[in-house]
Amino acid sequence: MDKSKEGQRKARIRLFRRIAWGYGLFFQWQKKGFMRDLQLLEDRGALFPGARVLDLGCGTGALAAALLEKGCQVVGVDPVEEMLQIARKKVGKEAIFLRGYGEGLVFPDHSFDLVLASHVAHGLGSKERRSLYRRMEQLSKGYVALLDFHGKKGNLLLRLAEAVEDSYYEEFLAVGKEEFLEALPGGEILPLGETSAWFLASWK
């Protein structure tokens, strides 16, 4: 990674360290939403009781908590220790939470039934997104899923938040679908309302 990208990554981590507590306030609300959204993955056979799931960019653990409630075995990874501290407190020891990045993970290939990332891809530049998809495919036995923005632009508050986070929100809206389907041929887009969707790929 070049110095400018590395500097941007470090700046984003500093930001998320400062605002982790705020994410923690919405834990139960997020978990409830994830419980609903995961139904589509269950319907496609990508999620099932006993599945070993890797949650990349797990944040404060709301998705991990929902996955546990679905009967999955969960490993959550995030680069921000403050996020992980909240996740460990709220979710407990039923899930494993590790600090790190997708490309730096040392799991053997095909270690997980499902590798997913919620609202992570739009925060990365194009090259990093493609690298993320390759690593997710490498770690998965058969399913890769993104939950991210798709369709209409969000409201002003969302767009302001993404601007503060210095994300690639608008770029992802424009090219995210085509980029994902090119990286993981045979994938599908499963809309969740007007502004988000599951991006699901399978080679089962």
PDB file of C-alpha atoms in Angstrom:
ATOM      1  CA  MET A   1       0.000   0.000   0.000  1.00  0.00           C
ATOM      2  CA  ASP A   2       1.373   3.434  -0.906  1.00  0.00           C
ATOM      3  CA  LYS A   3       2.060   6.052   1.745  1.00  0.00           C
ATOM      4  CA  SER A   4      -1.023   8.134   0.937  1.00  0.00           C
ATOM      5  CA  LYS A   5      -3.317   5.107   1.327  1.00  0.00           C
ATOM      6  CA  GLU A   6      -1.572   4.059   4.517  1.00  0.00           C
ATOM      7  CA  GLY A   7      -1.956   7.588   5.887  1.00  0.00           C
ATOM      8  CA  GLN A   8      -5.643   7.563   5.012  1.00  0.00           C
ATOM      9  CA  ARG A   9      -6.102   4.207   6.726  1.00  0.00           C
ATOM     10  CA  LYS A  10      -4.403   5.419   9.896  1.00  0.00           C
ATOM     11  CA  ALA A  11      -6.542   8.563   9.901  1.00  0.00           C
ATOM     12  CA  ARG A  12      -9.710   6.473   9.607  1.00  0.00           C
ATOM     13  CA  ILE A  13      -8.608   4.253  12.468  1.00  0.00           C
ATOM     14  CA  ARG A  14      -7.978   7.317  14.636  1.00  0.00           C
ATOM     15  CA  LEU A  15     -11.460   8.563  13.785  1.00  0.00           C
ATOM     16  CA  PHE A  16     -13.125   5.247  14.611  1.00  0.00           C
ATOM     17  CA  ARG A  17     -11.201   5.042  17.872  1.00  0.00           C
ATOM     18  CA  ARG A  18     -12.779   8.349  18.873  1.00  0.00           C
ATOM     19  CA  ILE A  19     -16.329   7.458  17.854  1.00  0.00           C
ATOM     20  CA  ALA A  20     -16.464   3.794  18.893  1.00  0.00           C
ATOM     21  CA  TRP A  21     -18.527   4.677  21.964  1.00  0.00           C
ATOM     22  CA  GLY A  22     -21.183   6.207  19.694  1.00  0.00           C
ATOM     23  CA  TYR A  23     -21.501   3.010  17.691  1.00  0.00           C
ATOM     24  CA  GLY A  24     -21.906   1.149  20.962  1.00  0.00           C
ATOM     25  CA  LEU A  25     -25.012   3.182  21.769  1.00  0.00           C
ATOM     26  CA  PHE A  26     -26.790   1.719  18.724  1.00  0.00           C
ATOM     27  CA  PHE A  27     -25.825  -1.903  19.409  1.00  0.00           C
ATOM     28  CA  GLN A  28     -29.319  -3.275  20.100  1.00  0.00           C
ATOM     29  CA  TRP A  29     -30.871  -1.321  17.224  1.00  0.00           C
ATOM     30  CA  GLN A  30     -28.195  -2.637  14.854  1.00  0.00           C
ATOM     31  CA  LYS A  31     -28.584  -6.197  16.106  1.00  0.00           C
ATOM     32  CA  LYS A  32     -32.336  -6.084  15.499  1.00  0.00           C
ATOM     33  CA  GLY A  33     -31.742  -4.909  11.933  1.00  0.00           C
ATOM     34  CA  PHE A  34     -29.156  -7.613  11.311  1.00  0.00           C
ATOM     35  CA  MET A  35     -31.516 -10.306  12.603  1.00  0.00           C
ATOM     36  CA  ARG A  36     -33.991  -9.210   9.935  1.00  0.00           C
ATOM     37  CA  ASP A  37     -31.434  -8.790   7.148  1.00  0.00           C
ATOM     38  CA  LEU A  38     -29.776 -12.166   7.728  1.00  0.00           C
ATOM     39  CA  GLN A  39     -32.997 -13.914   6.719  1.00  0.00           C
ATOM     40  CA  LEU A  40     -32.072 -13.471   3.048  1.00  0.00           C
ATOM     41  CA  LEU A  41     -28.800 -15.320   3.591  1.00  0.00           C
ATOM     42  CA  GLU A  42     -30.663 -18.093   5.371  1.00  0.00           C
ATOM     43  CA  ASP A  43     -33.078 -18.335   2.455  1.00  0.00           C
ATOM     44  CA  ARG A  44     -30.123 -18.755   0.052  1.00  0.00           C
ATOM     45  CA  GLY A  45     -28.497 -21.444   2.202  1.00  0.00           C
ATOM     46  CA  ALA A  46     -25.482 -19.248   2.979  1.00  0.00           C
ATOM     47  CA  LEU A  47     -26.297 -19.156   6.685  1.00  0.00           C
ATOM     48  CA  PHE A  48     -27.340 -22.093   8.833  1.00  0.00           C
ATOM     49  CA  PRO A  49     -27.022 -23.303  12.440  1.00  0.00           C
ATOM     50  CA  GLY A  50     -23.486 -24.418  13.140  1.00  0.00           C
ATOM     51  CA  ALA A  51     -21.983 -22.427  10.256  1.00  0.00           C
ATOM     52  CA  ARG A  52     -18.513 -21.068  10.899  1.00  0.00           C
ATOM     53  CA  VAL A  53     -18.680 -17.363  10.015  1.00  0.00           C
ATOM     54  CA  LEU A  54     -15.978 -14.705   9.705  1.00  0.00           C
ATOM     55  CA  ASP A  55     -17.227 -11.144  10.270  1.00  0.00           C
ATOM     56  CA  LEU A  56     -14.716  -8.693   8.775  1.00  0.00           C
ATOM     57  CA  GLY A  57     -14.932  -5.164  10.138  1.00  0.00           C
ATOM     58  CA  CYS A  58     -17.079  -6.405  13.010  1.00  0.00           C
ATOM     59  CA  GLY A  59     -17.116  -3.063  14.841  1.00  0.00           C
ATOM     60  CA  THR A  60     -18.899  -3.241  18.185  1.00  0.00           C
ATOM     61  CA  GLY A  61     -20.218  -6.736  17.527  1.00  0.00           C
ATOM     62  CA  ALA A  62     -23.899  -6.263  16.704  1.00  0.00           C
ATOM     63  CA  LEU A  63     -23.714  -8.484  13.622  1.00  0.00           C
ATOM     64  CA  ALA A  64     -21.718 -11.086  15.540  1.00  0.00           C
ATOM     65  CA  ALA A  65     -24.418 -11.101  18.229  1.00  0.00           C
ATOM     66  CA  ALA A  66     -27.113 -11.664  15.599  1.00  0.00           C
ATOM     67  CA  LEU A  67     -25.099 -14.479  14.016  1.00  0.00           C
ATOM     68  CA  LEU A  68     -24.695 -16.150  17.399  1.00  0.00           C
ATOM     69  CA  GLU A  69     -28.436 -15.964  17.922  1.00  0.00           C
ATOM     70  CA  LYS A  70     -28.815 -17.721  14.565  1.00  0.00           C
ATOM     71  CA  GLY A  71     -26.701 -20.572  15.936  1.00  0.00           C
ATOM     72  CA  CYS A  72     -23.438 -19.781  14.139  1.00  0.00           C
ATOM     73  CA  GLN A  73     -19.846 -19.977  15.309  1.00  0.00           C
ATOM     74  CA  VAL A  74     -18.426 -16.473  14.926  1.00  0.00           C
ATOM     75  CA  VAL A  75     -15.010 -14.890  14.578  1.00  0.00           C
ATOM     76  CA  GLY A  76     -15.037 -11.088  14.366  1.00  0.00           C
ATOM     77  CA  VAL A  77     -12.100  -9.018  13.121  1.00  0.00           C
ATOM     78  CA  ASP A  78     -11.633  -5.261  13.298  1.00  0.00           C
ATOM     79  CA  PRO A  79      -8.591  -2.937  13.211  1.00  0.00           C
ATOM     80  CA  VAL A  80      -9.922  -0.689  16.000  1.00  0.00           C
ATOM     81  CA  GLU A  81      -9.291  -1.961  19.512  1.00  0.00           C
ATOM     82  CA  GLU A  82     -11.872   0.395  21.034  1.00  0.00           C
ATOM     83  CA  MET A  83     -14.552  -1.205  18.862  1.00  0.00           C
ATOM     84  CA  LEU A  84     -13.417  -4.676  19.910  1.00  0.00           C
ATOM     85  CA  GLN A  85     -13.503  -3.765  23.596  1.00  0.00           C
ATOM     86  CA  ILE A  86     -17.183  -2.873  23.261  1.00  0.00           C
ATOM     87  CA  ALA A  87     -17.852  -6.042  21.243  1.00  0.00           C
ATOM     88  CA  ARG A  88     -16.248  -8.256  23.881  1.00  0.00           C
ATOM     89  CA  LYS A  89     -18.251  -6.560  26.620  1.00  0.00           C
ATOM     90  CA  LYS A  90     -21.610  -6.710  24.829  1.00  0.00           C
ATOM     91  CA  VAL A  91     -21.291 -10.094  23.123  1.00  0.00           C
ATOM     92  CA  GLY A  92     -19.160 -11.958  25.615  1.00  0.00           C
ATOM     93  CA  LYS A  93     -16.914 -14.962  25.060  1.00  0.00           C
ATOM     94  CA  GLU A  94     -19.255 -16.865  22.759  1.00  0.00           C
ATOM     95  CA  ALA A  95     -17.625 -15.093  19.804  1.00  0.00           C
ATOM     96  CA  ILE A  96     -13.905 -14.657  19.164  1.00  0.00           C
ATOM     97  CA  PHE A  97     -12.832 -11.064  18.481  1.00  0.00           C
ATOM     98  CA  LEU A  98      -9.431 -10.326  16.941  1.00  0.00           C
ATOM     99  CA  ARG A  99      -7.686  -7.136  15.941  1.00  0.00           C
ATOM    100  CA  GLY A 100      -6.484  -6.996  12.358  1.00  0.00           C
ATOM    101  CA  TYR A 101      -7.170  -6.503   8.659  1.00  0.00           C
ATOM    102  CA  GLY A 102      -8.516  -8.924   6.095  1.00  0.00           C
ATOM    103  CA  GLU A 103      -5.267  -9.260   4.154  1.00  0.00           C
ATOM    104  CA  GLY A 104      -3.238  -9.828   7.329  1.00  0.00           C
ATOM    105  CA  LEU A 105      -5.316 -12.682   8.712  1.00  0.00           C
ATOM    106  CA  VAL A 106      -3.491 -15.960   9.250  1.00  0.00           C
ATOM    107  CA  PHE A 107      -6.425 -18.364   8.968  1.00  0.00           C
ATOM    108  CA  PRO A 108      -5.923 -21.306   6.612  1.00  0.00           C
ATOM    109  CA  ASP A 109      -7.666 -21.080   3.253  1.00  0.00           C
ATOM    110  CA  HIS A 110     -11.333 -22.133   3.220  1.00  0.00           C
ATOM    111  CA  SER A 111     -11.644 -21.944   7.020  1.00  0.00           C
ATOM    112  CA  PHE A 112     -15.181 -20.539   7.051  1.00  0.00           C
ATOM    113  CA  ASP A 113     -18.556 -21.503   5.620  1.00  0.00           C
ATOM    114  CA  LEU A 114     -19.378 -17.821   5.164  1.00  0.00           C
ATOM    115  CA  VAL A 115     -17.151 -14.745   5.089  1.00  0.00           C
ATOM    116  CA  LEU A 116     -19.033 -11.471   5.320  1.00  0.00           C
ATOM    117  CA  ALA A 117     -18.475  -7.763   5.815  1.00  0.00           C
ATOM    118  CA  SER A 118     -21.096  -5.197   6.753  1.00  0.00           C
ATOM    119  CA  HIS A 119     -20.623  -1.639   5.477  1.00  0.00           C
ATOM    120  CA  VAL A 120     -16.900  -2.135   5.039  1.00  0.00           C
ATOM    121  CA  ALA A 121     -16.448  -2.170   1.250  1.00  0.00           C
ATOM    122  CA  HIS A 122     -17.691   1.373   0.648  1.00  0.00           C
ATOM    123  CA  GLY A 123     -15.016   2.673   3.002  1.00  0.00           C
ATOM    124  CA  LEU A 124     -12.241   1.323   0.775  1.00  0.00           C
ATOM    125  CA  GLY A 125     -10.788   2.456  -2.518  1.00  0.00           C
ATOM    126  CA  SER A 126     -11.217   0.290  -5.603  1.00  0.00           C
ATOM    127  CA  LYS A 127      -7.915  -1.595  -5.315  1.00  0.00           C
ATOM    128  CA  GLU A 128      -8.508  -2.296  -1.634  1.00  0.00           C
ATOM    129  CA  ARG A 129     -12.032  -3.514  -2.348  1.00  0.00           C
ATOM    130  CA  ARG A 130     -10.787  -5.945  -4.960  1.00  0.00           C
ATOM    131  CA  SER A 131      -8.118  -7.156  -2.553  1.00  0.00           C
ATOM    132  CA  LEU A 132     -10.808  -7.618   0.095  1.00  0.00           C
ATOM    133  CA  TYR A 133     -12.952  -9.713  -2.243  1.00  0.00           C
ATOM    134  CA  ARG A 134     -10.002 -11.952  -3.155  1.00  0.00           C
ATOM    135  CA  ARG A 135      -9.171 -12.516   0.507  1.00  0.00           C
ATOM    136  CA  MET A 136     -12.797 -13.221   1.391  1.00  0.00           C
ATOM    137  CA  GLU A 137     -13.011 -15.778  -1.415  1.00  0.00           C
ATOM    138  CA  GLN A 138      -9.765 -17.360  -0.270  1.00  0.00           C
ATOM    139  CA  LEU A 139     -10.980 -17.775   3.312  1.00  0.00           C
ATOM    140  CA  SER A 140     -14.439 -19.088   2.411  1.00  0.00           C
ATOM    141  CA  LYS A 141     -15.555 -22.640   1.669  1.00  0.00           C
ATOM    142  CA  GLY A 142     -18.374 -21.413  -0.505  1.00  0.00           C
ATOM    143  CA  TYR A 143     -20.093 -18.138   0.396  1.00  0.00           C
ATOM    144  CA  VAL A 144     -19.005 -14.487   0.460  1.00  0.00           C
ATOM    145  CA  ALA A 145     -21.437 -11.721   1.414  1.00  0.00           C
ATOM    146  CA  LEU A 146     -21.307  -7.963   1.704  1.00  0.00           C
ATOM    147  CA  LEU A 147     -24.005  -5.884   3.326  1.00  0.00           C
ATOM    148  CA  ASP A 148     -23.530  -2.428   1.904  1.00  0.00           C
ATOM    149  CA  PHE A 149     -25.027   0.549   0.119  1.00  0.00           C
ATOM    150  CA  HIS A 150     -26.904   0.017  -3.124  1.00  0.00           C
ATOM    151  CA  GLY A 151     -29.629   1.820  -5.017  1.00  0.00           C
ATOM    152  CA  LYS A 152     -30.726   5.293  -4.003  1.00  0.00           C
ATOM    153  CA  LYS A 153     -28.517   7.741  -2.143  1.00  0.00           C
ATOM    154  CA  GLY A 154     -29.175   7.936   1.568  1.00  0.00           C
ATOM    155  CA  ASN A 155     -30.473  10.981   3.402  1.00  0.00           C
ATOM    156  CA  LEU A 156     -28.420  14.081   4.153  1.00  0.00           C
ATOM    157  CA  LEU A 157     -27.374  12.826   7.592  1.00  0.00           C
ATOM    158  CA  LEU A 158     -25.944   9.638   6.107  1.00  0.00           C
ATOM    159  CA  ARG A 159     -24.095  11.516   3.381  1.00  0.00           C
ATOM    160  CA  LEU A 160     -22.616  13.895   5.967  1.00  0.00           C
ATOM    161  CA  ALA A 161     -21.499  10.972   8.128  1.00  0.00           C
ATOM    162  CA  GLU A 162     -19.801   9.334   5.144  1.00  0.00           C
ATOM    163  CA  ALA A 163     -18.082  12.607   4.316  1.00  0.00           C
ATOM    164  CA  VAL A 164     -16.758  12.863   7.873  1.00  0.00           C
ATOM    165  CA  GLU A 165     -15.506   9.284   7.644  1.00  0.00           C
ATOM    166  CA  ASP A 166     -13.826  10.121   4.305  1.00  0.00           C
ATOM    167  CA  SER A 167     -15.349   7.028   2.715  1.00  0.00           C
ATOM    168  CA  TYR A 168     -15.824   6.120  -0.952  1.00  0.00           C
ATOM    169  CA  TYR A 169     -19.599   6.151  -0.540  1.00  0.00           C
ATOM    170  CA  GLU A 170     -20.581   7.787  -3.839  1.00  0.00           C
ATOM    171  CA  GLU A 171     -17.965   5.898  -5.825  1.00  0.00           C
ATOM    172  CA  PHE A 172     -19.224   2.630  -4.363  1.00  0.00           C
ATOM    173  CA  LEU A 173     -22.806   3.481  -5.257  1.00  0.00           C
ATOM    174  CA  ALA A 174     -21.692   4.080  -8.837  1.00  0.00           C
ATOM    175  CA  VAL A 175     -19.453   1.055  -9.404  1.00  0.00           C
ATOM    176  CA  GLY A 176     -19.800  -1.275  -6.421  1.00  0.00           C
ATOM    177  CA  LYS A 177     -22.251  -3.704  -8.003  1.00  0.00           C
ATOM    178  CA  GLU A 178     -20.309  -4.171 -11.240  1.00  0.00           C
ATOM    179  CA  GLU A 179     -17.010  -4.369  -9.376  1.00  0.00           C
ATOM    180  CA  PHE A 180     -18.273  -7.106  -7.034  1.00  0.00           C
ATOM    181  CA  LEU A 181     -19.800  -9.167  -9.831  1.00  0.00           C
ATOM    182  CA  GLU A 182     -16.610  -8.858 -11.869  1.00  0.00           C
ATOM    183  CA  ALA A 183     -14.460  -9.963  -8.927  1.00  0.00           C
ATOM    184  CA  LEU A 184     -16.802 -12.805  -7.970  1.00  0.00           C
ATOM    185  CA  PRO A 185     -18.599 -14.005 -11.131  1.00  0.00           C
ATOM    186  CA  GLY A 186     -21.966 -15.602 -10.571  1.00  0.00           C
ATOM    187  CA  GLY A 187     -22.775 -13.381  -7.620  1.00  0.00           C
ATOM    188  CA  GLU A 188     -26.131 -11.731  -7.057  1.00  0.00           C
ATOM    189  CA  ILE A 189     -27.465  -8.545  -5.519  1.00  0.00           C
ATOM    190  CA  LEU A 190     -30.270  -8.957  -2.977  1.00  0.00           C
ATOM    191  CA  PRO A 191     -31.863  -5.556  -2.212  1.00  0.00           C
ATOM    192  CA  LEU A 192     -32.828  -4.647   1.340  1.00  0.00           C
ATOM    193  CA  GLY A 193     -35.053  -1.648   0.803  1.00  0.00           C
ATOM    194  CA  GLU A 194     -34.041   1.325  -1.317  1.00  0.00           C
ATOM    195  CA  THR A 195     -30.520   2.076  -0.066  1.00  0.00           C
ATOM    196  CA  SER A 196     -28.757  -1.187   0.822  1.00  0.00           C
ATOM    197  CA  ALA A 197     -28.371  -4.779  -0.321  1.00  0.00           C
ATOM    198  CA  TRP A 198     -26.611  -8.056   0.234  1.00  0.00           C
ATOM    199  CA  PHE A 199     -23.916  -8.710  -2.355  1.00  0.00           C
ATOM    200  CA  LEU A 200     -23.747 -12.503  -2.325  1.00  0.00           C
ATOM    201  CA  ALA A 201     -21.396 -14.865  -4.158  1.00  0.00           C
ATOM    202  CA  SER A 202     -21.360 -18.654  -4.009  1.00  0.00           C
ATOM    203  CA  TRP A 203     -19.453 -21.449  -5.705  1.00  0.00           C
ATOM    204  CA  LYS A 204     -21.278 -24.339  -4.015  1.00  0.00           C
TER     205      LYS A 204
END
